[in-house]
Coordinates of C-alpha atoms in Angstrom, one line a residue:
M127 CA -43.4 -10.3 -35.3
A128 CA -41.1 -7.6 -33.9
Q129 CA -38.5 -8.8 -31.5
V130 CA -38.9 -7.7 -28.2
K131 CA -36.0 -5.6 -27.1
R132 CA -34.6 -7.4 -23.6
I133 CA -34.9 -5.9 -20.6
R134 CA -31.6 -5.6 -18.8
R135 CA -31.2 -5.3 -14.8
N136 CA -29.5 -2.8 -12.9
V137 CA -27.0 -5.4 -10.7
S138 CA -23.8 -4.0 -9.2
G139 CA -20.4 -5.8 -8.2
I140 CA -17.7 -8.1 -9.1
I141 CA -17.8 -11.9 -10.7
L142 CA -14.4 -13.2 -10.4
L143 CA -14.2 -15.3 -13.2
D144 CA -11.6 -18.3 -13.9
K145 CA -11.2 -17.4 -17.8
P146 CA -11.4 -20.0 -19.8
L147 CA -8.8 -21.1 -22.7
G148 CA -9.8 -20.2 -25.9
F149 CA -11.7 -17.1 -24.5
T150 CA -11.1 -13.4 -25.4
S151 CA -11.7 -11.7 -21.9
N152 CA -14.2 -9.8 -23.8
A153 CA -16.1 -13.0 -25.0
A154 CA -16.2 -14.3 -21.3
L155 CA -17.5 -10.9 -19.9
Q156 CA -20.0 -10.7 -22.4
K157 CA -20.9 -14.5 -21.8
V158 CA -21.5 -13.7 -18.0
R159 CA -22.9 -10.5 -18.2
W160 CA -26.1 -12.0 -20.5
L161 CA -26.0 -15.1 -17.3
L162 CA -26.5 -11.9 -15.4
N163 CA -28.5 -10.3 -17.6
A164 CA -26.8 -6.9 -16.2
E165 CA -27.5 -4.0 -17.8
K166 CA -23.2 -2.5 -17.6
A167 CA -20.3 -4.6 -17.6
G168 CA -16.6 -4.0 -18.2
H169 CA -13.2 -5.9 -17.3
T170 CA -10.1 -4.8 -15.6
G171 CA -7.6 -5.6 -18.5
S172 CA -7.6 -8.7 -20.7
L173 CA -6.1 -12.0 -21.0
D174 CA -5.0 -13.6 -24.1
P175 CA -7.1 -16.6 -25.6
L176 CA -4.3 -18.8 -24.6
A177 CA -4.6 -17.7 -20.7
T178 CA -6.8 -19.0 -18.4
G179 CA -7.7 -17.7 -14.7
V180 CA -8.4 -14.2 -12.4
L181 CA -10.4 -12.1 -14.5
P182 CA -12.7 -9.8 -12.5
L183 CA -15.4 -8.7 -14.4
C184 CA -17.1 -6.1 -13.1
F185 CA -21.0 -4.7 -13.4
G186 CA -22.9 -1.9 -12.9
E187 CA -21.6 0.6 -9.8
A188 CA -18.9 -1.4 -9.7
T189 CA -17.1 -0.5 -13.7
K190 CA -16.8 2.8 -11.9
F191 CA -13.9 1.2 -9.5
S192 CA -12.1 -1.0 -12.8
Q193 CA -10.0 1.3 -13.2
Y194 CA -8.1 0.8 -10.3
L195 CA -7.9 -3.0 -10.8
L196 CA -6.3 -2.5 -14.1
D197 CA -3.9 -0.8 -12.4
S198 CA -3.1 -3.5 -9.4
D199 CA -0.1 -5.7 -9.8
K200 CA -0.4 -9.2 -11.3
G201 CA 0.3 -12.7 -10.5
Y202 CA 1.0 -15.5 -13.2
E203 CA 2.6 -19.3 -13.5
T204 CA 3.6 -19.8 -17.2
L205 CA 5.2 -22.5 -19.1
A206 CA 8.2 -21.7 -21.1
Q207 CA 8.4 -23.8 -24.2
L208 CA 12.7 -23.6 -25.0
G209 CA 14.4 -23.9 -28.0
K210 CA 11.8 -21.9 -30.7
T211 CA 10.6 -18.7 -30.9
T212 CA 7.2 -17.7 -32.7
T213 CA 5.8 -15.1 -34.6
T214 CA 3.2 -14.0 -31.5
A215 CA 5.6 -15.3 -28.6
D216 CA 3.2 -18.1 -27.5
A217 CA 2.0 -21.5 -28.5
E218 CA -0.6 -19.5 -30.9
G219 CA 2.1 -18.4 -33.3
E220 CA 4.1 -19.8 -36.2
V221 CA 7.5 -21.2 -35.3
L222 CA 10.0 -18.4 -36.4
Q223 CA 13.4 -20.5 -35.2
E224 CA 14.3 -23.4 -33.7
R225 CA 17.5 -24.2 -31.7
P226 CA 19.1 -27.1 -29.8
V227 CA 18.5 -26.8 -25.8
T228 CA 21.8 -27.3 -24.4
V229 CA 20.6 -25.7 -21.1
G230 CA 19.7 -27.3 -17.4
R231 CA 17.9 -26.3 -14.4
T232 CA 21.0 -24.6 -13.2
D233 CA 21.4 -22.6 -16.4
V234 CA 17.5 -21.4 -16.1
E235 CA 18.0 -20.3 -12.2
A236 CA 21.1 -18.3 -13.2
A237 CA 19.8 -16.4 -16.0
L238 CA 16.9 -15.3 -13.9
P239 CA 18.3 -12.5 -11.7
K240 CA 18.8 -10.3 -14.3
F241 CA 14.8 -10.2 -15.4
R242 CA 14.1 -9.4 -11.6
G243 CA 13.3 -6.0 -10.2
Q244 CA 12.8 -2.9 -12.4
I245 CA 13.3 -4.0 -16.3
S246 CA 13.1 -2.7 -19.7
Q247 CA 10.5 -4.7 -21.8
I248 CA 9.5 -3.9 -25.8
P249 CA 5.5 -4.5 -26.0
P250 CA 5.1 -7.4 -28.5
M251 CA 3.8 -6.2 -32.1
Y252 CA 0.9 -8.9 -31.1
S253 CA -1.0 -7.0 -28.5
A254 CA -3.5 -4.6 -27.9
L255 CA -1.8 -1.2 -27.8
K256 CA -2.6 1.1 -30.4
R257 CA -0.7 2.7 -33.1
D258 CA -2.6 5.6 -34.8
G259 CA -5.7 4.2 -33.3
Q260 CA -4.9 0.5 -35.0
P261 CA -4.5 -2.5 -32.5
L262 CA -0.7 -3.6 -32.7
Y263 CA -1.9 -7.2 -33.2
K264 CA -4.4 -5.9 -36.5
L265 CA -1.1 -4.6 -38.1
A266 CA 0.7 -7.3 -37.2
R267 CA -1.5 -9.8 -39.0
A268 CA -1.2 -7.4 -41.9
G269 CA 2.6 -8.1 -42.0
E270 CA 3.7 -4.6 -40.3
V271 CA 6.0 -4.2 -37.7
V272 CA 6.5 -0.7 -36.2
E273 CA 8.7 0.6 -33.7
R274 CA 7.8 0.3 -29.7
E275 CA 9.2 2.4 -27.1
P276 CA 10.6 0.1 -24.6
R277 CA 8.4 0.3 -21.3
S278 CA 9.6 0.0 -17.4
V279 CA 7.8 -2.5 -15.9
T280 CA 9.0 -4.2 -12.5
I281 CA 9.2 -8.0 -11.8
A282 CA 8.7 -8.4 -7.7
R283 CA 9.3 -12.3 -8.1
L284 CA 10.6 -14.8 -10.8
E285 CA 10.9 -17.9 -9.5
L286 CA 11.3 -21.5 -11.4
L287 CA 8.9 -24.1 -9.9
A288 CA 9.5 -26.9 -12.7
F289 CA 12.5 -28.0 -15.5
E290 CA 11.9 -31.0 -17.1
G291 CA 13.4 -31.8 -20.4
D292 CA 12.8 -28.7 -23.0
T293 CA 10.2 -27.1 -20.4
A294 CA 10.1 -24.4 -17.6
R295 CA 7.5 -23.7 -15.4
L296 CA 8.0 -20.2 -14.1
A297 CA 6.2 -18.1 -11.1
V298 CA 5.8 -14.2 -11.8
D299 CA 4.9 -11.4 -9.7
C300 CA 4.9 -8.0 -12.2
S301 CA 3.4 -4.7 -12.2
K302 CA 0.9 -3.9 -14.4
G303 CA 1.8 -3.7 -17.9
T304 CA 4.3 -6.4 -18.2
Y305 CA 3.7 -8.7 -20.4
I306 CA 4.7 -12.3 -19.6
R307 CA 5.4 -13.6 -23.5
T308 CA 7.8 -10.6 -23.5
L309 CA 9.8 -12.1 -20.9
V310 CA 9.6 -15.8 -21.6
E311 CA 11.1 -14.9 -25.2
D312 CA 13.5 -12.5 -23.5
I313 CA 14.8 -15.4 -20.9
G314 CA 14.9 -17.4 -23.5
E315 CA 17.3 -15.4 -25.8
Q316 CA 19.0 -15.0 -22.4
L317 CA 19.8 -18.7 -22.7
G318 CA 20.5 -18.8 -26.1
C319 CA 17.8 -21.2 -26.9
G320 CA 15.1 -19.1 -27.7
A321 CA 11.5 -19.5 -26.0
Y322 CA 7.9 -18.8 -26.3
V323 CA 4.9 -19.3 -24.2
A324 CA 3.6 -22.4 -23.8
E325 CA 0.8 -22.1 -21.2
L326 CA -0.4 -19.0 -19.3
R327 CA -2.5 -18.9 -15.9
R328 CA -3.6 -15.3 -14.4
T329 CA -2.9 -16.6 -10.2
Q330 CA -3.5 -13.5 -9.0
A331 CA -5.1 -9.5 -9.7
G332 CA -4.6 -7.1 -7.2
P333 CA -6.1 -8.6 -4.1
F334 CA -8.2 -11.2 -5.7
T335 CA -6.8 -15.1 -6.2
L336 CA -7.4 -18.2 -7.9
A337 CA -9.3 -19.6 -4.4
Q338 CA -11.9 -17.1 -5.0
T339 CA -12.7 -17.6 -8.7
V340 CA -15.8 -19.3 -9.6
T341 CA -15.5 -21.0 -13.4
L342 CA -18.2 -20.5 -16.2
E343 CA -19.4 -24.1 -16.2
E344 CA -20.9 -23.3 -12.5
L345 CA -22.3 -20.1 -13.4
E346 CA -23.9 -21.5 -15.9
A347 CA -25.1 -24.6 -13.9
V348 CA -26.4 -22.2 -11.7
H349 CA -28.5 -20.1 -14.2
A350 CA -30.0 -23.6 -15.7
E351 CA -31.6 -24.5 -12.1
G352 CA -32.7 -20.5 -10.6
G353 CA -31.6 -18.1 -13.8
N354 CA -30.5 -14.5 -13.8
E355 CA -31.7 -13.5 -10.2
A356 CA -29.4 -17.4 -8.6
V357 CA -25.8 -15.8 -10.6
D358 CA -26.1 -12.9 -8.2
R359 CA -25.1 -15.1 -5.2
F360 CA -21.5 -14.9 -7.2
L361 CA -21.4 -11.3 -7.3
M362 CA -18.9 -9.3 -4.3
P363 CA -19.0 -6.0 -3.4
S364 CA -18.3 -3.4 -5.8
D365 CA -15.1 -2.3 -3.1
S366 CA -13.9 -5.6 -3.0
G367 CA -10.8 -4.6 -5.0
L368 CA -10.3 -1.5 -3.0
L369 CA -10.1 -3.2 0.4
D370 CA -6.5 -2.5 1.4
W371 CA -7.5 1.3 1.2
P372 CA -8.4 3.4 4.1
L373 CA -11.7 3.4 5.2
L374 CA -13.6 6.7 5.9
H375 CA -16.9 6.6 7.8
F376 CA -19.5 9.9 7.3
S377 CA -22.3 11.3 9.2
E378 CA -25.3 11.2 7.8
A379 CA -25.2 15.4 7.2
S380 CA -21.2 14.5 5.7
A381 CA -22.3 11.8 3.0
F382 CA -25.1 13.8 1.8
Y383 CA -23.3 16.5 1.2
W384 CA -20.6 14.6 -0.2
L385 CA -22.7 12.5 -2.0
N386 CA -23.8 16.1 -4.1
G387 CA -20.0 16.9 -4.8
Q388 CA -19.1 18.6 -1.7
P389 CA -15.7 18.1 -0.2
V390 CA -16.0 17.4 4.0
R391 CA -13.3 16.7 6.7
A392 CA -13.4 13.4 8.6
P393 CA -12.1 13.1 11.9
D394 CA -9.6 10.1 11.3
A395 CA -9.0 10.8 7.8
P396 CA -5.2 10.2 6.6
K397 CA -2.7 13.3 5.4
F398 CA -3.1 12.1 2.1
G399 CA -3.9 9.5 -0.7
M400 CA -7.0 7.8 -2.0
V401 CA -9.6 6.6 0.7
R402 CA -12.5 4.3 0.6
V403 CA -16.2 5.8 2.4
Q404 CA -19.4 4.6 4.1
D405 CA -22.2 6.5 5.0
H406 CA -23.3 6.3 8.5
N407 CA -25.5 2.9 8.0
G408 CA -21.6 1.6 7.0
R409 CA -23.1 1.5 3.0
F410 CA -20.0 1.9 0.8
I411 CA -20.7 5.2 -0.9
G412 CA -17.7 5.4 -3.2
I413 CA -14.1 7.0 -3.1
G414 CA -12.4 9.8 -2.2
E415 CA -8.9 12.0 -2.2
V416 CA -7.3 13.8 0.8
S417 CA -6.8 17.5 -0.7
E418 CA -4.1 19.6 0.9
D419 CA -6.8 21.5 3.3
G420 CA -7.3 18.2 5.1
R421 CA -10.6 17.6 3.1
I422 CA -12.1 14.6 1.6
A423 CA -12.7 15.8 -2.6
P424 CA -15.4 13.0 -3.8
R425 CA -13.9 11.4 -7.1
R426 CA -16.4 8.8 -7.8
L427 CA -19.7 7.9 -6.1
I428 CA -22.1 5.7 -5.4
R429 CA -26.2 7.0 -4.7
S430 CA -27.5 3.6 -4.3
E431 CA -26.5 -0.1 -5.2

């Protein structure tokens, strides 16, 4: 008997998932996509299976703007286990070295200022970065270690929340591309005892916080009662991650030309930068960039949502 092809729905928006422990970001995305029966889906940057917390999932037209969430600042809480290092710099790796923990809360607090502001990090081998088309983590699993270029990242906040025994709980606000595993490992070396990430929770991604998230269990319960369409109520507008951008309102004529790829003028436009655009009905129709001549050039368009 021929298998009937599933017809997916054309739905758009963002669901803020509190990613569960043990899931890859893609596995979490595919699960929520199935619950929605969504045609098009994408996430905004990977969280390790060990990590939980804020994971914006984009569907339909919202996938056009996922890059801007990927580029946004992030916030984390992490539990650093002192006295050990592992192959992956987290609890999932094999222990490489054990050293006695002779430091206290004061020592940890004294070590943190060195890691605030703009710092340099060497990405870990167990990461999704690619070398000659191969993810580094695949090379690492094969026993290979390759040279990685240092990266400049910014740590806007690094605070010790708690210290107990041989563990330190830290709050971190950082720029995109920051590896918390590397940060914790480097702090451990600074303390002279080594450290790895025992727990990691993302508390913020761009403008989104944990308070706005929904769990996979909540989504599954709603789906069980009302099906795919019931899950739609958790979809936020496609421009939810861009609400801090300047907003322009176009006339009906300007919107028509702009949606057909032509730059237009707007009296309330800023002098430069990226903007969100709504039509005369208040509907989000895309993002644009202010050009040197003051016109708004279309960059990503939404024709219907």
